Amino acid sequence: RSQRLRRRAANVATAAGLDEVQCYPFLSRGQLDAFGAWPGDADEPIHAVKLANPLDGEAPFLRRSLLPGLVAAAQRNVSRGLTDLALVEFGAVFELGTGGRIGTDAVPPLATRPGDEALAEIDASIPPQPTRAAAVLLGDAVAKQPGEHPRHYDWADALDAARTVAGAIPVELIVRQGAHRAFHPGRTAELCVDVSGELEVVGVAGELLPELVADHHLPGRVAAFELDL
């Protein structure tokens, strides 16, 4: 069921005009701290799974958010002259879990099948990997044409895109003023769902911080959202 719903959400998002991409899950310490992990994170270094043998020594951490990879993908496209972008990704993030410990003390022998206890220990050592959906929108939502002025993407487009993804499941999002370390403080919305009469935060939408946009050499405003599917 979870795979079916994720595929439906992806199909609806691409049908609505977003281009689906897949980004590497490896991040640097700077990316982790700039984008955080979730709305309401304290302004302190983000804890993440660190690889013992990373492909790139500058990016040894597994992502806690999809936004850093999407912003990097947008940066590569802009550097090649593509400035009107609506990129979306459906993928896993990697949490530390309750114990904060990843891996096992010993590696089981290769010649025989591990016992049930060893397999249970291995399964328990794998970090939680919830699936998220995220998007970044920049440039013109409507191109300049005869009789019509161009319109740039803004926070309202990010909110509409998040509602489009949630509506495919279907889930109704409740929107309220929010805060996120990577988002403009006056243009950020928390996305919530009603769970037995209580609101649970399941995402964020709005416009990224201007200084973060400038650091990545992106033009104008950049709207974005991220949802925990």
PDB file of C-alpha atoms in Angstrom:
ATOM      1  CA  ARG A   1       0.000   0.000   0.000  1.00  0.00           C
ATOM      2  CA  SER A   2       2.772   2.478   0.881  1.00  0.00           C
ATOM      3  CA  GLN A   3       4.479   1.903  -2.483  1.00  0.00           C
ATOM      4  CA  ARG A   4       1.175   2.318  -4.329  1.00  0.00           C
ATOM      5  CA  LEU A   5       0.443   5.621  -2.588  1.00  0.00           C
ATOM      6  CA  ARG A   6       3.979   6.922  -3.156  1.00  0.00           C
ATOM      7  CA  ARG A   7       3.759   6.130  -6.866  1.00  0.00           C
ATOM      8  CA  ARG A   8       0.360   7.784  -7.089  1.00  0.00           C
ATOM      9  CA  ALA A   9       1.729  10.928  -5.427  1.00  0.00           C
ATOM     10  CA  ALA A  10       4.693  10.963  -7.817  1.00  0.00           C
ATOM     11  CA  ASN A  11       2.434  10.525 -10.853  1.00  0.00           C
ATOM     12  CA  VAL A  12       0.165  13.364  -9.743  1.00  0.00           C
ATOM     13  CA  ALA A  13       3.135  15.660  -9.045  1.00  0.00           C
ATOM     14  CA  THR A  14       4.671  15.111 -12.467  1.00  0.00           C
ATOM     15  CA  ALA A  15       1.279  15.449 -14.148  1.00  0.00           C
ATOM     16  CA  ALA A  16       0.960  18.832 -12.428  1.00  0.00           C
ATOM     17  CA  GLY A  17       4.155  19.996 -14.144  1.00  0.00           C
ATOM     18  CA  LEU A  18       6.953  19.166 -11.687  1.00  0.00           C
ATOM     19  CA  ASP A  19      10.051  17.393 -12.988  1.00  0.00           C
ATOM     20  CA  GLU A  20      11.023  14.396 -10.843  1.00  0.00           C
ATOM     21  CA  VAL A  21      14.721  14.017 -10.042  1.00  0.00           C
ATOM     22  CA  GLN A  22      16.804  11.684  -7.884  1.00  0.00           C
ATOM     23  CA  CYS A  23      19.694  13.124  -5.884  1.00  0.00           C
ATOM     24  CA  TYR A  24      22.573  11.511  -4.024  1.00  0.00           C
ATOM     25  CA  PRO A  25      21.885  11.139  -0.273  1.00  0.00           C
ATOM     26  CA  PHE A  26      25.362  12.283   0.817  1.00  0.00           C
ATOM     27  CA  LEU A  27      25.783  15.689   2.477  1.00  0.00           C
ATOM     28  CA  SER A  28      28.502  17.834   3.968  1.00  0.00           C
ATOM     29  CA  ARG A  29      28.389  19.203   7.494  1.00  0.00           C
ATOM     30  CA  GLY A  30      27.592  22.654   6.087  1.00  0.00           C
ATOM     31  CA  GLN A  31      24.593  21.349   4.143  1.00  0.00           C
ATOM     32  CA  LEU A  32      23.258  19.479   7.170  1.00  0.00           C
ATOM     33  CA  ASP A  33      23.430  22.529   9.400  1.00  0.00           C
ATOM     34  CA  ALA A  34      22.112  24.977   6.779  1.00  0.00           C
ATOM     35  CA  PHE A  35      18.977  22.996   5.917  1.00  0.00           C
ATOM     36  CA  GLY A  36      18.316  21.220   9.209  1.00  0.00           C
ATOM     37  CA  ALA A  37      16.185  18.119   9.497  1.00  0.00           C
ATOM     38  CA  TRP A  38      12.653  19.237  10.344  1.00  0.00           C
ATOM     39  CA  PRO A  39      10.589  22.309  11.262  1.00  0.00           C
ATOM     40  CA  GLY A  40      11.300  23.560  14.747  1.00  0.00           C
ATOM     41  CA  ASP A  41      14.893  22.275  14.921  1.00  0.00           C
ATOM     42  CA  ALA A  42      17.010  24.215  17.379  1.00  0.00           C
ATOM     43  CA  ASP A  43      19.814  26.271  15.819  1.00  0.00           C
ATOM     44  CA  GLU A  44      22.538  23.774  16.619  1.00  0.00           C
ATOM     45  CA  PRO A  45      24.487  21.169  14.610  1.00  0.00           C
ATOM     46  CA  ILE A  46      22.297  18.411  13.185  1.00  0.00           C
ATOM     47  CA  HIS A  47      23.112  14.839  14.195  1.00  0.00           C
ATOM     48  CA  ALA A  48      23.249  12.411  11.282  1.00  0.00           C
ATOM     49  CA  VAL A  49      24.555   9.017  10.237  1.00  0.00           C
ATOM     50  CA  LYS A  50      28.224   9.359   9.241  1.00  0.00           C
ATOM     51  CA  LEU A  51      29.694   6.855   6.797  1.00  0.00           C
ATOM     52  CA  ALA A  52      32.969   5.155   7.680  1.00  0.00           C
ATOM     53  CA  ASN A  53      34.002   4.951   3.994  1.00  0.00           C
ATOM     54  CA  PRO A  54      32.273   7.811   2.109  1.00  0.00           C
ATOM     55  CA  LEU A  55      32.637   8.238  -1.652  1.00  0.00           C
ATOM     56  CA  ASP A  56      33.529  11.888  -1.014  1.00  0.00           C
ATOM     57  CA  GLY A  57      35.349  12.831   2.168  1.00  0.00           C
ATOM     58  CA  GLU A  58      33.698  16.262   2.082  1.00  0.00           C
ATOM     59  CA  ALA A  59      30.212  14.696   2.179  1.00  0.00           C
ATOM     60  CA  PRO A  60      30.282  11.790   4.642  1.00  0.00           C
ATOM     61  CA  PHE A  61      26.793  12.241   6.156  1.00  0.00           C
ATOM     62  CA  LEU A  62      23.491  10.681   5.103  1.00  0.00           C
ATOM     63  CA  ARG A  63      20.780  13.260   4.473  1.00  0.00           C
ATOM     64  CA  ARG A  64      18.169  14.266   7.012  1.00  0.00           C
ATOM     65  CA  SER A  65      16.285  16.340   4.409  1.00  0.00           C
ATOM     66  CA  LEU A  66      15.722  16.176   0.648  1.00  0.00           C
ATOM     67  CA  LEU A  67      16.118  19.943   0.201  1.00  0.00           C
ATOM     68  CA  PRO A  68      19.953  20.148   0.047  1.00  0.00           C
ATOM     69  CA  GLY A  69      20.108  17.755  -2.893  1.00  0.00           C
ATOM     70  CA  LEU A  70      17.299  19.534  -4.726  1.00  0.00           C
ATOM     71  CA  VAL A  71      18.928  22.936  -4.254  1.00  0.00           C
ATOM     72  CA  ALA A  72      22.222  21.517  -5.556  1.00  0.00           C
ATOM     73  CA  ALA A  73      20.385  20.079  -8.581  1.00  0.00           C
ATOM     74  CA  ALA A  74      18.799  23.484  -9.209  1.00  0.00           C
ATOM     75  CA  GLN A  75      22.223  25.114  -8.944  1.00  0.00           C
ATOM     76  CA  ARG A  76      23.637  22.773 -11.609  1.00  0.00           C
ATOM     77  CA  ASN A  77      20.729  23.510 -13.944  1.00  0.00           C
ATOM     78  CA  VAL A  78      21.020  27.277 -13.456  1.00  0.00           C
ATOM     79  CA  SER A  79      24.750  27.110 -14.232  1.00  0.00           C
ATOM     80  CA  ARG A  80      23.767  25.603 -17.617  1.00  0.00           C
ATOM     81  CA  GLY A  81      21.250  28.336 -18.374  1.00  0.00           C
ATOM     82  CA  LEU A  82      18.051  26.625 -17.211  1.00  0.00           C
ATOM     83  CA  THR A  83      16.512  29.161 -14.834  1.00  0.00           C
ATOM     84  CA  ASP A  84      12.802  28.179 -14.764  1.00  0.00           C
ATOM     85  CA  LEU A  85      12.661  25.032 -12.643  1.00  0.00           C
ATOM     86  CA  ALA A  86      10.123  22.984 -10.719  1.00  0.00           C
ATOM     87  CA  LEU A  87      12.003  19.979  -9.332  1.00  0.00           C
ATOM     88  CA  VAL A  88      10.477  17.322  -7.084  1.00  0.00           C
ATOM     89  CA  GLU A  89      11.989  14.283  -5.392  1.00  0.00           C
ATOM     90  CA  PHE A  90      10.501  11.306  -3.573  1.00  0.00           C
ATOM     91  CA  GLY A  91      13.079   9.569  -1.424  1.00  0.00           C
ATOM     92  CA  ALA A  92      14.253   8.389   1.966  1.00  0.00           C
ATOM     93  CA  VAL A  93      15.984  10.335   4.694  1.00  0.00           C
ATOM     94  CA  PHE A  94      18.110   8.657   7.356  1.00  0.00           C
ATOM     95  CA  GLU A  95      17.412   9.176  11.036  1.00  0.00           C
ATOM     96  CA  LEU A  96      19.437   8.045  14.026  1.00  0.00           C
ATOM     97  CA  GLY A  97      16.571   6.345  15.814  1.00  0.00           C
ATOM     98  CA  THR A  98      15.995   6.347  19.547  1.00  0.00           C
ATOM     99  CA  GLY A  99      19.320   4.811  20.570  1.00  0.00           C
ATOM    100  CA  GLY A 100      21.465   6.788  18.156  1.00  0.00           C
ATOM    101  CA  ARG A 101      23.564   3.678  17.460  1.00  0.00           C
ATOM    102  CA  ILE A 102      24.042   2.295  13.943  1.00  0.00           C
ATOM    103  CA  GLY A 103      25.600  -1.063  13.065  1.00  0.00           C
ATOM    104  CA  THR A 104      26.472  -4.229  14.985  1.00  0.00           C
ATOM    105  CA  ASP A 105      29.497  -5.205  17.056  1.00  0.00           C
ATOM    106  CA  ALA A 106      30.418  -8.158  14.841  1.00  0.00           C
ATOM    107  CA  VAL A 107      30.023  -9.118  11.189  1.00  0.00           C
ATOM    108  CA  PRO A 108      28.297 -12.505  10.714  1.00  0.00           C
ATOM    109  CA  PRO A 109      30.267 -15.175   8.800  1.00  0.00           C
ATOM    110  CA  LEU A 110      29.735 -15.196   5.052  1.00  0.00           C
ATOM    111  CA  ALA A 111      29.584 -18.973   4.483  1.00  0.00           C
ATOM    112  CA  THR A 112      26.444 -19.630   6.529  1.00  0.00           C
ATOM    113  CA  ARG A 113      23.067 -17.989   7.023  1.00  0.00           C
ATOM    114  CA  PRO A 114      23.030 -15.891  10.197  1.00  0.00           C
ATOM    115  CA  GLY A 115      20.735 -17.072  12.949  1.00  0.00           C
ATOM    116  CA  ASP A 116      17.457 -15.398  13.768  1.00  0.00           C
ATOM    117  CA  GLU A 117      18.991 -13.468  16.673  1.00  0.00           C
ATOM    118  CA  ALA A 118      21.815 -12.130  14.476  1.00  0.00           C
ATOM    119  CA  LEU A 119      19.351 -11.106  11.758  1.00  0.00           C
ATOM    120  CA  ALA A 120      17.134  -9.377  14.318  1.00  0.00           C
ATOM    121  CA  GLU A 121      20.166  -7.471  15.643  1.00  0.00           C
ATOM    122  CA  ILE A 122      21.094  -6.392  12.105  1.00  0.00           C
ATOM    123  CA  ASP A 123      17.539  -5.258  11.373  1.00  0.00           C
ATOM    124  CA  ALA A 124      17.410  -3.318  14.636  1.00  0.00           C
ATOM    125  CA  SER A 125      20.696  -1.567  13.781  1.00  0.00           C
ATOM    126  CA  ILE A 126      19.440  -0.145  10.466  1.00  0.00           C
ATOM    127  CA  PRO A 127      18.529   3.548  10.837  1.00  0.00           C
ATOM    128  CA  PRO A 128      14.877   4.541  10.330  1.00  0.00           C
ATOM    129  CA  GLN A 129      14.356   5.693   6.736  1.00  0.00           C
ATOM    130  CA  PRO A 130      11.047   7.536   6.362  1.00  0.00           C
ATOM    131  CA  THR A 131       9.966   8.518   2.848  1.00  0.00           C
ATOM    132  CA  ARG A 132       9.562  12.197   2.055  1.00  0.00           C
ATOM    133  CA  ALA A 133       8.520  14.343  -0.871  1.00  0.00           C
ATOM    134  CA  ALA A 134      10.146  17.709  -1.513  1.00  0.00           C
ATOM    135  CA  ALA A 135      10.327  20.297  -4.283  1.00  0.00           C
ATOM    136  CA  VAL A 136      12.111  23.515  -5.171  1.00  0.00           C
ATOM    137  CA  LEU A 137      10.558  26.081  -7.529  1.00  0.00           C
ATOM    138  CA  LEU A 138      12.385  29.030  -9.066  1.00  0.00           C
ATOM    139  CA  GLY A 139      12.210  31.311 -12.048  1.00  0.00           C
ATOM    140  CA  ASP A 140       9.017  31.943 -13.993  1.00  0.00           C
ATOM    141  CA  ALA A 141       5.898  29.953 -13.213  1.00  0.00           C
ATOM    142  CA  VAL A 142       4.306  31.645 -16.225  1.00  0.00           C
ATOM    143  CA  ALA A 143       6.607  32.729 -19.049  1.00  0.00           C
ATOM    144  CA  LYS A 144       6.375  36.131 -20.682  1.00  0.00           C
ATOM    145  CA  GLN A 145       4.102  35.998 -23.718  1.00  0.00           C
ATOM    146  CA  PRO A 146       1.902  38.303 -25.784  1.00  0.00           C
ATOM    147  CA  GLY A 147      -0.718  39.873 -23.564  1.00  0.00           C
ATOM    148  CA  GLU A 148       0.644  38.391 -20.335  1.00  0.00           C
ATOM    149  CA  HIS A 149       3.438  39.386 -17.980  1.00  0.00           C
ATOM    150  CA  PRO A 150       5.741  36.733 -16.509  1.00  0.00           C
ATOM    151  CA  ARG A 151       4.924  35.479 -13.010  1.00  0.00           C
ATOM    152  CA  HIS A 152       7.621  34.204 -10.673  1.00  0.00           C
ATOM    153  CA  TYR A 153       7.255  31.234  -8.368  1.00  0.00           C
ATOM    154  CA  ASP A 154       6.564  32.192  -4.748  1.00  0.00           C
ATOM    155  CA  TRP A 155       5.463  30.668  -1.440  1.00  0.00           C
ATOM    156  CA  ALA A 156       1.891  30.172  -2.689  1.00  0.00           C
ATOM    157  CA  ASP A 157       3.141  27.886  -5.486  1.00  0.00           C
ATOM    158  CA  ALA A 158       5.076  25.784  -2.956  1.00  0.00           C
ATOM    159  CA  LEU A 159       1.954  25.477  -0.831  1.00  0.00           C
ATOM    160  CA  ASP A 160      -0.143  24.469  -3.856  1.00  0.00           C
ATOM    161  CA  ALA A 161       2.441  21.837  -4.864  1.00  0.00           C
ATOM    162  CA  ALA A 162       2.442  20.367  -1.356  1.00  0.00           C
ATOM    163  CA  ARG A 163      -1.355  20.211  -1.370  1.00  0.00           C
ATOM    164  CA  THR A 164      -1.250  18.514  -4.785  1.00  0.00           C
ATOM    165  CA  VAL A 165       1.052  15.768  -3.458  1.00  0.00           C
ATOM    166  CA  ALA A 166      -0.968  15.323  -0.263  1.00  0.00           C
ATOM    167  CA  GLY A 167      -4.238  15.264  -2.195  1.00  0.00           C
ATOM    168  CA  ALA A 168      -3.044  12.282  -4.209  1.00  0.00           C
ATOM    169  CA  ILE A 169      -2.875  10.071  -1.119  1.00  0.00           C
ATOM    170  CA  PRO A 170      -5.417  11.625  -0.173  1.00  0.00           C
ATOM    171  CA  VAL A 171      -4.714  13.712   2.939  1.00  0.00           C
ATOM    172  CA  GLU A 172      -6.003  17.177   3.742  1.00  0.00           C
ATOM    173  CA  LEU A 173      -3.270  19.545   4.941  1.00  0.00           C
ATOM    174  CA  ILE A 174      -3.913  22.143   7.622  1.00  0.00           C
ATOM    175  CA  VAL A 175      -1.723  25.227   7.190  1.00  0.00           C
ATOM    176  CA  ARG A 176      -0.440  27.480   9.955  1.00  0.00           C
ATOM    177  CA  GLN A 177       2.415  29.940  10.448  1.00  0.00           C
ATOM    178  CA  GLY A 178       5.685  28.108  10.971  1.00  0.00           C
ATOM    179  CA  ALA A 179       9.447  28.384  11.292  1.00  0.00           C
ATOM    180  CA  HIS A 180      12.367  26.538   9.729  1.00  0.00           C
ATOM    181  CA  ARG A 181      16.075  27.366   9.770  1.00  0.00           C
ATOM    182  CA  ALA A 182      16.304  27.270   5.946  1.00  0.00           C
ATOM    183  CA  PHE A 183      13.124  29.277   5.248  1.00  0.00           C
ATOM    184  CA  HIS A 184      12.246  32.977   5.249  1.00  0.00           C
ATOM    185  CA  PRO A 185      10.778  33.662   8.728  1.00  0.00           C
ATOM    186  CA  GLY A 186       7.800  35.628   7.357  1.00  0.00           C
ATOM    187  CA  ARG A 187       7.041  33.281   4.472  1.00  0.00           C
ATOM    188  CA  THR A 188       7.010  29.867   6.108  1.00  0.00           C
ATOM    189  CA  ALA A 189       4.049  27.579   6.732  1.00  0.00           C
ATOM    190  CA  GLU A 190       3.866  24.446   8.835  1.00  0.00           C
ATOM    191  CA  LEU A 191       1.849  21.699   7.169  1.00  0.00           C
ATOM    192  CA  CYS A 192      -0.204  19.624   9.595  1.00  0.00           C
ATOM    193  CA  VAL A 193      -2.730  16.812   9.596  1.00  0.00           C
ATOM    194  CA  ASP A 194      -5.474  16.126  12.108  1.00  0.00           C
ATOM    195  CA  VAL A 195      -4.709  12.930  14.037  1.00  0.00           C
ATOM    196  CA  SER A 196      -7.515  12.072  16.477  1.00  0.00           C
ATOM    197  CA  GLY A 197      -8.247  15.731  17.121  1.00  0.00           C
ATOM    198  CA  GLU A 198      -4.605  16.819  17.486  1.00  0.00           C
ATOM    199  CA  LEU A 199      -2.492  18.547  14.847  1.00  0.00           C
ATOM    200  CA  GLU A 200       0.686  16.729  13.838  1.00  0.00           C
ATOM    201  CA  VAL A 201       3.342  18.562  11.805  1.00  0.00           C
ATOM    202  CA  VAL A 202       4.083  16.641   8.594  1.00  0.00           C
ATOM    203  CA  GLY A 203       5.896  19.254   6.522  1.00  0.00           C
ATOM    204  CA  VAL A 204       6.922  22.789   5.699  1.00  0.00           C
ATOM    205  CA  ALA A 205       6.397  25.099   2.722  1.00  0.00           C
ATOM    206  CA  GLY A 206       7.432  28.622   1.828  1.00  0.00           C
ATOM    207  CA  GLU A 207      10.422  30.536   0.480  1.00  0.00           C
ATOM    208  CA  LEU A 208      14.048  29.783   1.279  1.00  0.00           C
ATOM    209  CA  LEU A 209      16.223  32.315   3.090  1.00  0.00           C
ATOM    210  CA  PRO A 210      17.606  34.963   0.692  1.00  0.00           C
ATOM    211  CA  GLU A 211      21.155  34.448   1.992  1.00  0.00           C
ATOM    212  CA  LEU A 212      20.861  30.681   1.430  1.00  0.00           C
ATOM    213  CA  VAL A 213      19.651  31.332  -2.120  1.00  0.00           C
ATOM    214  CA  ALA A 214      22.542  33.731  -2.727  1.00  0.00           C
ATOM    215  CA  ASP A 215      25.092  31.242  -1.346  1.00  0.00           C
ATOM    216  CA  HIS A 216      23.956  28.737  -3.980  1.00  0.00           C
ATOM    217  CA  HIS A 217      24.034  31.339  -6.777  1.00  0.00           C
ATOM    218  CA  LEU A 218      20.348  30.963  -7.577  1.00  0.00           C
ATOM    219  CA  PRO A 219      18.437  33.856  -9.156  1.00  0.00           C
ATOM    220  CA  GLY A 220      15.554  35.592  -7.380  1.00  0.00           C
ATOM    221  CA  ARG A 221      13.278  33.840  -4.933  1.00  0.00           C
ATOM    222  CA  VAL A 222      13.226  30.089  -4.402  1.00  0.00           C
ATOM    223  CA  ALA A 223      10.040  28.439  -3.125  1.00  0.00           C
ATOM    224  CA  ALA A 224      10.138  24.958  -1.609  1.00  0.00           C
ATOM    225  CA  PHE A 225       8.229  22.370   0.381  1.00  0.00           C
ATOM    226  CA  GLU A 226       8.991  19.106   2.147  1.00  0.00           C
ATOM    227  CA  LEU A 227       6.473  16.505   3.340  1.00  0.00           C
ATOM    228  CA  ASP A 228       6.872  13.395   5.447  1.00  0.00           C
ATOM    229  CA  LEU A 229       4.831  10.891   3.460  1.00  0.00           C
TER     230      LEU A 229
END
